[in-house]
Amino acid sequence: MALFARKDRLPIPPKDAEKKTTVCQYCNVGCGYDVYKWPVGKDGGPKPSENALGIDFRKQQVALQGQAIIENMHTVVMDKDGKQYNVLVLPSKASPINRGNYSIRGGTNAQATYAPSKPTRNRLHYPLLRVGDQFQPISWDEAIDIIARVVKGVKDRWGPDSIAMKVHDHGGSGSGFEDNWAVGKFFFVAVGTRMLSIHNRPAYNSEVWGQRERGAHELNYSYEDARLADTIVLWGANSFETASVFYTEHMLPNLQGATIGEKKKIYRRGEPAEAARMIVVDPRRTASVTVAEDVAPGRVLHLRPNLGTDYVLANAIARAIYEKGWHDEEFIKKRTDLNTFEDYKKKSLMLDVPYEEFMRRVERLTGVSKRDIEKAAEWIAKPKRGGYRRRTLIIYEKGVIWGYKNYDTIASIAQIAALTGNYGKPGTGCGRQGGHQEGYVRPHSRSRAKLVGSIYAGGPPPNIDEYVKWDLRSKVYFVSGTDPYLSTPNAQEYKKRIHERTLALTKFLSEYAAAAGEPAGSEERAKRILEGLGKTDGLFLVVINMYQIETARDAHIVLPAAGWGETPQTSINCNSRLLRIYDKFMDPPGDAKPDWWIWGRIATRMKELYEAEGNYKEAKYCSGMDWKDAAEVFEDGASEFPDNRVSKADEAKLPAECYKGVTHDLLRKLGQKGIQTPVRIDPRTGKPVGTKRRYTYKFGTPDGKWKWYGTDPWDPDPKKFYPPQITKYFEHGNEKRFPFWFTNGRTQIFWQTGYHDRYLPEKVYTIPMPYIEMNYRDAERLGIKSGDIVEVYNMEGNCVAVVYVNDSPPPGTVYGIMYRFHESLNHLTTSYTDPKTTIPWYKASRVGIRKLSGKLEHIAKYTSFLPINDFK
Amino acid sequence: MLKAGLSRRTFIGGSVVLGALLTNFRFAKAFVAPSLPYRRKKIANIRELRTHRPIMFNYPDENSPAILVKIGRPAIGGIGPDKDIVAFSALCTHQGCPIQYSRGRFICKCHYSMFDPAKNGQTYQGHASEWLPQIRLRLDRKGNIYAEAIEGLVWGRVINLLPK
């Protein structure tokens, strides 16, 4: 009856089970998990004295208080000693972040582990070399030698910029500080290329220079602030689904009034402490809105701006605050730069335009009423009884980060917090929610290629998607820890071009082999590749990943990477910058290796090749990467951070990730408690101390003051407001062919492309193919029902999707999941990037919808189509 | 008539077998639920059921609340003429809070997980990584509805039949 095998019992960890500290490999929240491991057949007993958890398994555990142990938290792994071990991956009650809570994603961490008897056997085991149209396993020595010779050869002949990359920069699964440091040292120092791009996107950039260049890093608050705030603003952040435990464990109790006691301890004497209010800015009626409404009716405000108009809306809220006199004069005077404030008032607040006229323009463009704008202003900034300032925590994410005019949008939101004094105090802060966790440490100070910031800081950075697609000077392309065939904007055109270019090289090599036989070894093979890169439009593609990802189908070499739990790793989470160890508890599959080892080996081989020809200068740049273990890489990375023996106030000058003085061993001792970055060395005690909340005393600018930014002028007429990539859809009959706005996002059900989740039966049934959400009104007009299959298409590309009809997207707007397993709705996004930052606008394009005849019966039968945003 | 419906598992039953299963996890790990000697329990008669009016009961013991409900649409594992009568553990698989049946689906108000009773207790929204354990039902000729076994681990236990 059950759709897949279920269990009704689990083995009990014995008292001597090995226990390791780890953190969820998935989202920004970074829930703590405890790993228990013991040999199969050596189970503990049900009495508290007989098991590692000290739980009486003879009794039913108590809801919420008990330790969650579910079927998905158990697995059996095989280590290189040839023995089988039980593994339990349990949400840690000792973690301040999740306190035993967990999400639908994290609850399956154990299932993501490799096992030869489970679907995760699909992991890459050995380096693979393309010969013609097939992959053949080869040794690491040969794979590394080919890559090192090709990189060196290309660099020597065409210069370092002929080597491009798109590589992870994050924390969590399969990366963290160790891997990021190795990647940086390889590309910044050993290679010295400028042609860098991060993770999913086309360039090497911060997504939030609009805030950073004001003087505040985007991760400045702590999870406690969500418990202490008077008002929580979620802007373009569907936290219930994409920061699940942060939302339910910390925001909901505040909305319910369950944290009033905590507030009274921290607030000033006489300051009113009440249950929080929540403002959600999102075109969709997301679950984050409807859950909050269920918990706190009357204390939730939902603003639904037209796509891409968020920066105008943010500045309008700021204008309303200023107009009512609710801004924080004292904070502005003491903590911010008054010269640039004039620019902000003129351009962003548009004080020259009369208030009523300004609001008329805003209403016309954004679709948000003046009444709601003023209500948001009141909830954010109107002082409480007794004149106490409201404590407002503003959390924003992809809805605006990947919006129109990235720089101006992020700046406008960050400045609301500065205008209202909401930085550096309990219950305040303004920053991103985060998508994944973070682990950024790269050798900027030693980079041979100049790294640039926004247009205001030497930038913008080059668009590497465009570079590898069209500029034949690009010869080698590394893709690691990301799957751009699904995740890069305008993905359909991108993969078509990468395919054409990689195929050109493959054809050359095949024809060469047909005439002269296969090469006699890696040196000869590398020579032919170099020759082919000179004679064709070819591109040599190297993919490093845990799985044979979509992009790997066009790779020439695929290298198998170790994943979460298979090597010690460190990352920080987003809501508190909490640094913890994600310890190793099992061996990687086959001969898979940690990324840092792979980059280190390629660099070291390049060093040997340069030394052999007497080029000691280049050899030196490739040195210092023959690390022995992850702990050594972590400590090598610490060398990049400045002297952190500074006062509490000077934390503002430290990079957000600064962990200097911390070691893997210290993190093992700290366990789930971890330490919050930036870490300082206390000048009095000489010991490392964390930073709970940032910018209490000064901002991260040379003079410590917030730098204001005056936004670009905007036109209230949508036809003039949007860029050509969108306005082309308003002309020549396109408005009729593509009548819907299209926006995209994530689901709570699975993580990213579902690279692990695709092996879990629950996920395959629940999200059987890409989906779109459509408003009842549009669906009725088009005769579309939940479960129908449609083609979504526009001038960029197409995708087939199953439909959920609900009231989440507004009429006229269709929402789709960004990507799933093998398919991508990024085919529909345009190639627009913000000219100031090269950040793409994933979140809006125009589409047409065509219903396919017939249904997929399996999907109609097994997938739930109940509305995911209705909790009544 | 009842005898004819008895499963081999119910016949075996008994604490001797249960004890053997509990100590031999080398075999246990290969077992797919239901792997335990669940006892049959009468819950209700089909004539007592009204669409969307859930009946609470306990299964497999008094500390494990469960819900029987006629959902008014065909369900995976559903019994009755309309194949729409289903039963599930009433403890949310996320952190053990009691779930409610509301407007055709189960909802947990602790962290807002929602489960589709027509689709095998599928978590279609929320935090619960595990679908709601579904209870195998049997209908006899008199219209009596029996719980026979539970597919999936009840929250708060490492074995559905609590060990002594």
PDB file of N, CA and C in Angstrom, chain A residues 1-3 6-10 43 57-58 60-61 63-64 70-72 100-104 107 240 244 248 287 294-295 748 762 766 860-864 868 870-872, chain B residues 21 25 31 33-35 38 77 91 93-96 102-103 105 107 109 111-112 114 116 119-120 122 124-131 151-153 155-158 160 163:
ATOM      1  N   MET A   1       0.817  -1.202   0.000  1.00  0.00           N
ATOM      2  CA  MET A   1       0.000   0.000   0.000  1.00  0.00           C
ATOM      3  C   MET A   1       0.861   1.267   0.000  1.00  0.00           C
ATOM      4  N   ALA A   2       1.854   1.211   0.856  1.00  0.00           N
ATOM      5  CA  ALA A   2       2.722   2.403   0.866  1.00  0.00           C
ATOM      6  C   ALA A   2       3.412   2.536  -0.487  1.00  0.00           C
ATOM      7  N   LEU A   3       3.626   3.769  -0.906  1.00  0.00           N
ATOM      8  CA  LEU A   3       4.201   3.998  -2.231  1.00  0.00           C
ATOM      9  C   LEU A   3       5.684   3.640  -2.300  1.00  0.00           C
ATOM     10  N   ARG A   6       8.672   1.554   3.777  1.00  0.00           N
ATOM     11  CA  ARG A   6       8.767   2.280   5.043  1.00  0.00           C
ATOM     12  C   ARG A   6       9.330   1.342   6.101  1.00  0.00           C
ATOM     13  N   LYS A   7       9.766   1.920   7.238  1.00  0.00           N
ATOM     14  CA  LYS A   7      10.269   1.115   8.343  1.00  0.00           C
ATOM     15  C   LYS A   7       9.361   1.323   9.541  1.00  0.00           C
ATOM     16  N   ASP A   8       9.341   0.339  10.434  1.00  0.00           N
ATOM     17  CA  ASP A   8       8.613   0.557  11.686  1.00  0.00           C
ATOM     18  C   ASP A   8       9.502   0.297  12.890  1.00  0.00           C
ATOM     19  N   ARG A   9      10.795   0.279  12.665  1.00  0.00           N
ATOM     20  CA  ARG A   9      11.747   0.189  13.769  1.00  0.00           C
ATOM     21  C   ARG A   9      13.117   0.620  13.285  1.00  0.00           C
ATOM     22  N   LEU A  10      13.910   1.101  14.209  1.00  0.00           N
ATOM     23  CA  LEU A  10      15.275   1.530  13.896  1.00  0.00           C
ATOM     24  C   LEU A  10      16.215   0.940  14.934  1.00  0.00           C
ATOM     25  N   ASP A  43      24.043  -3.153  18.519  1.00  0.00           N
ATOM     26  CA  ASP A  43      23.078  -2.140  18.938  1.00  0.00           C
ATOM     27  C   ASP A  43      22.984  -2.012  20.456  1.00  0.00           C
ATOM     28  N   PHE A  57      13.576   4.163  25.597  1.00  0.00           N
ATOM     29  CA  PHE A  57      12.814   3.812  24.393  1.00  0.00           C
ATOM     30  C   PHE A  57      11.682   2.832  24.677  1.00  0.00           C
ATOM     31  N   ARG A  58      11.459   2.525  25.946  1.00  0.00           N
ATOM     32  CA  ARG A  58      10.306   1.694  26.293  1.00  0.00           C
ATOM     33  C   ARG A  58       9.046   2.548  26.370  1.00  0.00           C
ATOM     34  N   GLN A  60       6.771   6.093  25.048  1.00  0.00           N
ATOM     35  CA  GLN A  60       6.504   7.067  23.988  1.00  0.00           C
ATOM     36  C   GLN A  60       7.154   8.399  24.384  1.00  0.00           C
ATOM     37  N   GLN A  61       7.942   8.997  23.491  1.00  0.00           N
ATOM     38  CA  GLN A  61       8.558  10.291  23.810  1.00  0.00           C
ATOM     39  C   GLN A  61       7.512  11.416  23.739  1.00  0.00           C
ATOM     40  N   ALA A  63       6.066  15.013  22.665  1.00  0.00           N
ATOM     41  CA  ALA A  63       6.158  15.918  21.507  1.00  0.00           C
ATOM     42  C   ALA A  63       7.012  17.137  21.838  1.00  0.00           C
ATOM     43  N   LEU A  64       7.733  17.638  20.871  1.00  0.00           N
ATOM     44  CA  LEU A  64       8.610  18.809  20.944  1.00  0.00           C
ATOM     45  C   LEU A  64       9.780  18.634  21.910  1.00  0.00           C
ATOM     46  N   ILE A  70      13.637   9.779  13.145  1.00  0.00           N
ATOM     47  CA  ILE A  70      12.686   9.284  12.157  1.00  0.00           C
ATOM     48  C   ILE A  70      13.398   8.345  11.185  1.00  0.00           C
ATOM     49  N   GLU A  71      12.589   7.651  10.400  1.00  0.00           N
ATOM     50  CA  GLU A  71      13.154   6.663   9.478  1.00  0.00           C
ATOM     51  C   GLU A  71      14.280   7.247   8.634  1.00  0.00           C
ATOM     52  N   ASN A  72      14.051   8.447   8.097  1.00  0.00           N
ATOM     53  CA  ASN A  72      15.027   9.048   7.194  1.00  0.00           C
ATOM     54  C   ASN A  72      16.328   9.444   7.880  1.00  0.00           C
ATOM     55  N   GLY A 100      16.871  21.172  18.331  1.00  0.00           N
ATOM     56  CA  GLY A 100      16.200  19.890  18.079  1.00  0.00           C
ATOM     57  C   GLY A 100      15.215  19.926  16.920  1.00  0.00           C
ATOM     58  N   ASN A 101      14.892  21.120  16.451  1.00  0.00           N
ATOM     59  CA  ASN A 101      13.995  21.269  15.297  1.00  0.00           C
ATOM     60  C   ASN A 101      14.776  20.934  14.020  1.00  0.00           C
ATOM     61  N   TYR A 102      14.067  20.678  12.939  1.00  0.00           N
ATOM     62  CA  TYR A 102      14.733  20.358  11.677  1.00  0.00           C
ATOM     63  C   TYR A 102      13.740  20.563  10.541  1.00  0.00           C
ATOM     64  N   SER A 103      14.263  20.590   9.336  1.00  0.00           N
ATOM     65  CA  SER A 103      13.383  20.824   8.182  1.00  0.00           C
ATOM     66  C   SER A 103      13.187  19.558   7.371  1.00  0.00           C
ATOM     67  N   ILE A 104      12.306  19.643   6.394  1.00  0.00           N
ATOM     68  CA  ILE A 104      12.031  18.510   5.512  1.00  0.00           C
ATOM     69  C   ILE A 104      13.293  18.123   4.729  1.00  0.00           C
ATOM     70  N   GLY A 107      16.078  16.721   7.572  1.00  0.00           N
ATOM     71  CA  GLY A 107      15.664  15.446   8.149  1.00  0.00           C
ATOM     72  C   GLY A 107      16.126  14.252   7.342  1.00  0.00           C
ATOM     73  N   PHE A 240       9.627  30.718   5.430  1.00  0.00           N
ATOM     74  CA  PHE A 240       9.026  29.458   5.885  1.00  0.00           C
ATOM     75  C   PHE A 240       9.511  28.297   5.026  1.00  0.00           C
ATOM     76  N   SER A 244      13.544  27.419   6.751  1.00  0.00           N
ATOM     77  CA  SER A 244      12.394  26.859   7.460  1.00  0.00           C
ATOM     78  C   SER A 244      12.503  26.926   8.974  1.00  0.00           C
ATOM     79  N   THR A 248      10.329  28.960  11.842  1.00  0.00           N
ATOM     80  CA  THR A 248       9.425  28.352  12.831  1.00  0.00           C
ATOM     81  C   THR A 248      10.006  28.347  14.244  1.00  0.00           C
ATOM     82  N   ALA A 287       3.655  30.870   1.634  1.00  0.00           N
ATOM     83  CA  ALA A 287       3.377  30.243   2.921  1.00  0.00           C
ATOM     84  C   ALA A 287       3.915  31.095   4.072  1.00  0.00           C
ATOM     85  N   ASP A 294      -1.981  33.061  10.128  1.00  0.00           N
ATOM     86  CA  ASP A 294      -2.668  32.092  10.978  1.00  0.00           C
ATOM     87  C   ASP A 294      -2.269  32.269  12.443  1.00  0.00           C
ATOM     88  N   VAL A 295      -1.003  32.609  12.649  1.00  0.00           N
ATOM     89  CA  VAL A 295      -0.471  32.760  14.009  1.00  0.00           C
ATOM     90  C   VAL A 295      -0.841  34.114  14.592  1.00  0.00           C
ATOM     91  N   GLN A 748      10.086  24.288  -0.495  1.00  0.00           N
ATOM     92  CA  GLN A 748      10.589  23.777   0.780  1.00  0.00           C
ATOM     93  C   GLN A 748      11.034  22.318   0.647  1.00  0.00           C
ATOM     94  N   GLU A 762      10.211  10.104  -1.524  1.00  0.00           N
ATOM     95  CA  GLU A 762       9.244  11.138  -1.140  1.00  0.00           C
ATOM     96  C   GLU A 762       9.309  12.325  -2.102  1.00  0.00           C
ATOM     97  N   THR A 766       6.525  13.837  -4.708  1.00  0.00           N
ATOM     98  CA  THR A 766       5.935  15.138  -4.385  1.00  0.00           C
ATOM     99  C   THR A 766       6.231  16.183  -5.459  1.00  0.00           C
ATOM    100  N   ALA A 860      -0.796  12.539 -11.880  1.00  0.00           N
ATOM    101  CA  ALA A 860      -2.145  12.855 -11.394  1.00  0.00           C
ATOM    102  C   ALA A 860      -2.510  11.939 -10.226  1.00  0.00           C
ATOM    103  N   LYS A 861      -2.027  10.706 -10.269  1.00  0.00           N
ATOM    104  CA  LYS A 861      -2.429   9.736  -9.256  1.00  0.00           C
ATOM    105  C   LYS A 861      -1.643   9.880  -7.954  1.00  0.00           C
ATOM    106  N   TYR A 862      -0.352  10.135  -8.047  1.00  0.00           N
ATOM    107  CA  TYR A 862       0.494  10.037  -6.851  1.00  0.00           C
ATOM    108  C   TYR A 862       0.951  11.367  -6.263  1.00  0.00           C
ATOM    109  N   THR A 863       0.800  12.439  -6.998  1.00  0.00           N
ATOM    110  CA  THR A 863       1.293  13.722  -6.491  1.00  0.00           C
ATOM    111  C   THR A 863       0.153  14.521  -5.877  1.00  0.00           C
ATOM    112  N   SER A 864       0.436  15.175  -4.767  1.00  0.00           N
ATOM    113  CA  SER A 864      -0.567  16.010  -4.122  1.00  0.00           C
ATOM    114  C   SER A 864      -0.609  17.380  -4.785  1.00  0.00           C
ATOM    115  N   ILE A 868      -0.491  24.813  -1.296  1.00  0.00           N
ATOM    116  CA  ILE A 868       0.576  24.782  -0.288  1.00  0.00           C
ATOM    117  C   ILE A 868       0.624  26.041   0.571  1.00  0.00           C
ATOM    118  N   ASP A 870      -2.286  27.361   2.037  1.00  0.00           N
ATOM    119  CA  ASP A 870      -3.557  27.475   2.765  1.00  0.00           C
ATOM    120  C   ASP A 870      -3.474  26.640   4.044  1.00  0.00           C
ATOM    121  N   PHE A 871      -3.409  27.328   5.176  1.00  0.00           N
ATOM    122  CA  PHE A 871      -3.221  26.620   6.454  1.00  0.00           C
ATOM    123  C   PHE A 871      -4.440  26.705   7.351  1.00  0.00           C
ATOM    124  N   LYS A 872      -5.548  27.204   6.801  1.00  0.00           N
ATOM    125  CA  LYS A 872      -6.741  27.366   7.649  1.00  0.00           C
ATOM    126  C   LYS A 872      -7.370  26.024   7.975  1.00  0.00           C
TER     127      LYS A 872
ATOM    128  N   LEU B  21      12.862 -10.656  17.321  1.00  0.00           N
ATOM    129  CA  LEU B  21      13.020  -9.605  16.313  1.00  0.00           C
ATOM    130  C   LEU B  21      13.791  -8.418  16.874  1.00  0.00           C
ATOM    131  N   PHE B  25      18.865  -7.290  14.991  1.00  0.00           N
ATOM    132  CA  PHE B  25      18.722  -6.166  14.074  1.00  0.00           C
ATOM    133  C   PHE B  25      19.431  -6.396  12.743  1.00  0.00           C
ATOM    134  N   PHE B  31      13.988  -5.530   6.990  1.00  0.00           N
ATOM    135  CA  PHE B  31      12.528  -5.626   6.992  1.00  0.00           C
ATOM    136  C   PHE B  31      11.865  -4.332   6.569  1.00  0.00           C
ATOM    137  N   ALA B  33       8.341  -2.153   6.634  1.00  0.00           N
ATOM    138  CA  ALA B  33       7.110  -2.082   7.429  1.00  0.00           C
ATOM    139  C   ALA B  33       5.916  -2.556   6.595  1.00  0.00           C
ATOM    140  N   PRO B  34       4.993  -3.326   7.196  1.00  0.00           N
ATOM    141  CA  PRO B  34       4.969  -3.772   8.595  1.00  0.00           C
ATOM    142  C   PRO B  34       5.852  -5.001   8.827  1.00  0.00           C
ATOM    143  N   SER B  35       6.765  -4.854   9.779  1.00  0.00           N
ATOM    144  CA  SER B  35       7.682  -5.943  10.069  1.00  0.00           C
ATOM    145  C   SER B  35       7.423  -6.527  11.450  1.00  0.00           C
ATOM    146  N   TYR B  38       1.781  -6.884  14.571  1.00  0.00           N
ATOM    147  CA  TYR B  38       0.695  -5.984  14.974  1.00  0.00           C
ATOM    148  C   TYR B  38      -0.575  -6.800  15.246  1.00  0.00           C
ATOM    149  N   GLY B  77      -4.651   3.299  -0.762  1.00  0.00           N
ATOM    150  CA  GLY B  77      -4.872   2.483   0.420  1.00  0.00           C
ATOM    151  C   GLY B  77      -6.245   2.681   1.048  1.00  0.00           C
ATOM    152  N   LEU B  91       0.244  11.516  15.115  1.00  0.00           N
ATOM    153  CA  LEU B  91       1.384  12.293  15.605  1.00  0.00           C
ATOM    154  C   LEU B  91       2.195  12.768  14.415  1.00  0.00           C
ATOM    155  N   THR B  93       4.999  13.560  12.069  1.00  0.00           N
ATOM    156  CA  THR B  93       6.295  12.878  11.993  1.00  0.00           C
ATOM    157  C   THR B  93       7.461  13.826  12.222  1.00  0.00           C
ATOM    158  N   HIS B  94       7.168  15.113  12.311  1.00  0.00           N
ATOM    159  CA  HIS B  94       8.254  16.094  12.481  1.00  0.00           C
ATOM    160  C   HIS B  94       8.736  16.147  13.925  1.00  0.00           C
ATOM    161  N   GLN B  95       7.864  16.580  14.843  1.00  0.00           N
ATOM    162  CA  GLN B  95       8.251  16.624  16.252  1.00  0.00           C
ATOM    163  C   GLN B  95       7.160  16.095  17.174  1.00  0.00           C
ATOM    164  N   GLY B  96       6.254  15.325  16.613  1.00  0.00           N
ATOM    165  CA  GLY B  96       5.331  14.584  17.459  1.00  0.00           C
ATOM    166  C   GLY B  96       4.072  15.302  17.912  1.00  0.00           C
ATOM    167  N   SER B 102      -8.459  18.730   8.732  1.00  0.00           N
ATOM    168  CA  SER B 102      -9.194  19.943   8.436  1.00  0.00           C
ATOM    169  C   SER B 102      -9.330  20.086   6.930  1.00  0.00           C
ATOM    170  N   ARG B 103     -10.548  20.253   6.474  1.00  0.00           N
ATOM    171  CA  ARG B 103     -10.828  20.499   5.061  1.00  0.00           C
ATOM    172  C   ARG B 103     -10.046  19.576   4.124  1.00  0.00           C
ATOM    173  N   ARG B 105      -7.491  17.586   4.583  1.00  0.00           N
ATOM    174  CA  ARG B 105      -6.076  17.208   4.753  1.00  0.00           C
ATOM    175  C   ARG B 105      -5.703  17.301   6.228  1.00  0.00           C
ATOM    176  N   ILE B 107      -3.180  18.711   9.135  1.00  0.00           N
ATOM    177  CA  ILE B 107      -2.300  19.859   9.372  1.00  0.00           C
ATOM    178  C   ILE B 107      -1.775  19.800  10.802  1.00  0.00           C
ATOM    179  N   LYS B 109      -0.263  22.183  13.653  1.00  0.00           N
ATOM    180  CA  LYS B 109      -0.162  23.615  13.933  1.00  0.00           C
ATOM    181  C   LYS B 109       1.094  23.990  14.716  1.00  0.00           C
ATOM    182  N   HIS B 111       4.368  23.413  13.575  1.00  0.00           N
ATOM    183  CA  HIS B 111       5.291  24.000  12.590  1.00  0.00           C
ATOM    184  C   HIS B 111       4.703  24.000  11.178  1.00  0.00           C
ATOM    185  N   TYR B 112       3.402  23.757  11.090  1.00  0.00           N
ATOM    186  CA  TYR B 112       2.669  23.908   9.832  1.00  0.00           C
ATOM    187  C   TYR B 112       3.092  22.924   8.727  1.00  0.00           C
ATOM    188  N   MET B 114       1.794  19.878   6.401  1.00  0.00           N
ATOM    189  CA  MET B 114       0.499  19.416   5.899  1.00  0.00           C
ATOM    190  C   MET B 114       0.687  18.117   5.115  1.00  0.00           C
ATOM    191  N   ASP B 116      -1.264  14.930   2.823  1.00  0.00           N
ATOM    192  CA  ASP B 116      -2.410  14.618   1.973  1.00  0.00           C
ATOM    193  C   ASP B 116      -2.886  13.188   2.249  1.00  0.00           C
ATOM    194  N   LYS B 119      -2.969  10.731  -0.651  1.00  0.00           N
ATOM    195  CA  LYS B 119      -1.711  10.410  -1.316  1.00  0.00           C
ATOM    196  C   LYS B 119      -0.716   9.810  -0.331  1.00  0.00           C
ATOM    197  N   ASN B 120      -1.187   8.848   0.438  1.00  0.00           N
ATOM    198  CA  ASN B 120      -0.288   8.067   1.304  1.00  0.00           C
ATOM    199  C   ASN B 120       0.322   8.901   2.434  1.00  0.00           C
ATOM    200  N   GLN B 122       1.353  11.977   2.226  1.00  0.00           N
ATOM    201  CA  GLN B 122       2.436  12.757   1.629  1.00  0.00           C
ATOM    202  C   GLN B 122       2.568  14.136   2.280  1.00  0.00           C
ATOM    203  N   TYR B 124       2.994  17.482   1.698  1.00  0.00           N
ATOM    204  CA  TYR B 124       3.032  18.340   0.510  1.00  0.00           C
ATOM    205  C   TYR B 124       3.435  19.764   0.868  1.00  0.00           C
ATOM    206  N   GLN B 125       3.540  20.029   2.149  1.00  0.00           N
ATOM    207  CA  GLN B 125       4.054  21.319   2.606  1.00  0.00           C
ATOM    208  C   GLN B 125       4.530  21.167   4.039  1.00  0.00           C
ATOM    209  N   GLY B 126       5.608  21.858   4.379  1.00  0.00           N
ATOM    210  CA  GLY B 126       6.045  21.882   5.763  1.00  0.00           C
ATOM    211  C   GLY B 126       7.345  21.155   6.011  1.00  0.00           C
ATOM    212  N   HIS B 127       7.635  20.991   7.292  1.00  0.00           N
ATOM    213  CA  HIS B 127       8.965  20.523   7.706  1.00  0.00           C
ATOM    214  C   HIS B 127       9.111  19.010   7.767  1.00  0.00           C
ATOM    215  N   ALA B 128       8.008  18.278   7.820  1.00  0.00           N
ATOM    216  CA  ALA B 128       8.098  16.846   8.121  1.00  0.00           C
ATOM    217  C   ALA B 128       8.757  16.072   6.983  1.00  0.00           C
ATOM    218  N   SER B 129       9.929  15.524   7.268  1.00  0.00           N
ATOM    219  CA  SER B 129      10.670  14.777   6.240  1.00  0.00           C
ATOM    220  C   SER B 129       9.995  13.452   5.924  1.00  0.00           C
ATOM    221  N   GLU B 130       9.234  12.966   6.880  1.00  0.00           N
ATOM    222  CA  GLU B 130       8.636  11.641   6.752  1.00  0.00           C
ATOM    223  C   GLU B 130       7.153  11.802   6.494  1.00  0.00           C
ATOM    224  N   TRP B 131       6.623  11.033   5.562  1.00  0.00           N
ATOM    225  CA  TRP B 131       5.181  11.048   5.342  1.00  0.00           C
ATOM    226  C   TRP B 131       4.498  10.432   6.556  1.00  0.00           C
ATOM    227  N   GLU B 151       2.270   1.352   8.624  1.00  0.00           N
ATOM    228  CA  GLU B 151       3.379   1.430   7.671  1.00  0.00           C
ATOM    229  C   GLU B 151       4.130   2.735   7.882  1.00  0.00           C
ATOM    230  N   GLY B 152       5.252   2.644   8.553  1.00  0.00           N
ATOM    231  CA  GLY B 152       6.034   3.825   8.885  1.00  0.00           C
ATOM    232  C   GLY B 152       6.190   3.911  10.394  1.00  0.00           C
ATOM    233  N   LEU B 153       7.223   4.607  10.812  1.00  0.00           N
ATOM    234  CA  LEU B 153       7.555   4.678  12.231  1.00  0.00           C
ATOM    235  C   LEU B 153       6.735   5.775  12.913  1.00  0.00           C
ATOM    236  N   TRP B 155       6.017   8.618  15.447  1.00  0.00           N
ATOM    237  CA  TRP B 155       6.959   9.568  16.053  1.00  0.00           C
ATOM    238  C   TRP B 155       7.158   9.252  17.538  1.00  0.00           C
ATOM    239  N   GLY B 156       8.401   9.439  17.998  1.00  0.00           N
ATOM    240  CA  GLY B 156       8.671   9.269  19.421  1.00  0.00           C
ATOM    241  C   GLY B 156       9.031   7.846  19.803  1.00  0.00           C
ATOM    242  N   ARG B 157       9.238   6.989  18.815  1.00  0.00           N
ATOM    243  CA  ARG B 157       9.583   5.597  19.079  1.00  0.00           C
ATOM    244  C   ARG B 157      10.720   5.182  18.154  1.00  0.00           C
ATOM    245  N   VAL B 158      11.464   4.154  18.558  1.00  0.00           N
ATOM    246  CA  VAL B 158      12.387   3.528  17.620  1.00  0.00           C
ATOM    247  C   VAL B 158      11.848   2.177  17.175  1.00  0.00           C
ATOM    248  N   ASN B 160       7.712   0.492  16.677  1.00  0.00           N
ATOM    249  CA  ASN B 160       6.291   0.821  16.843  1.00  0.00           C
ATOM    250  C   ASN B 160       5.641   0.079  18.000  1.00  0.00           C
ATOM    251  N   PRO B 163       9.149  -1.793  23.306  1.00  0.00           N
ATOM    252  CA  PRO B 163       9.770  -2.939  23.986  1.00  0.00           C
ATOM    253  C   PRO B 163       9.565  -2.849  25.500  1.00  0.00           C
TER     254      PRO B 163
END
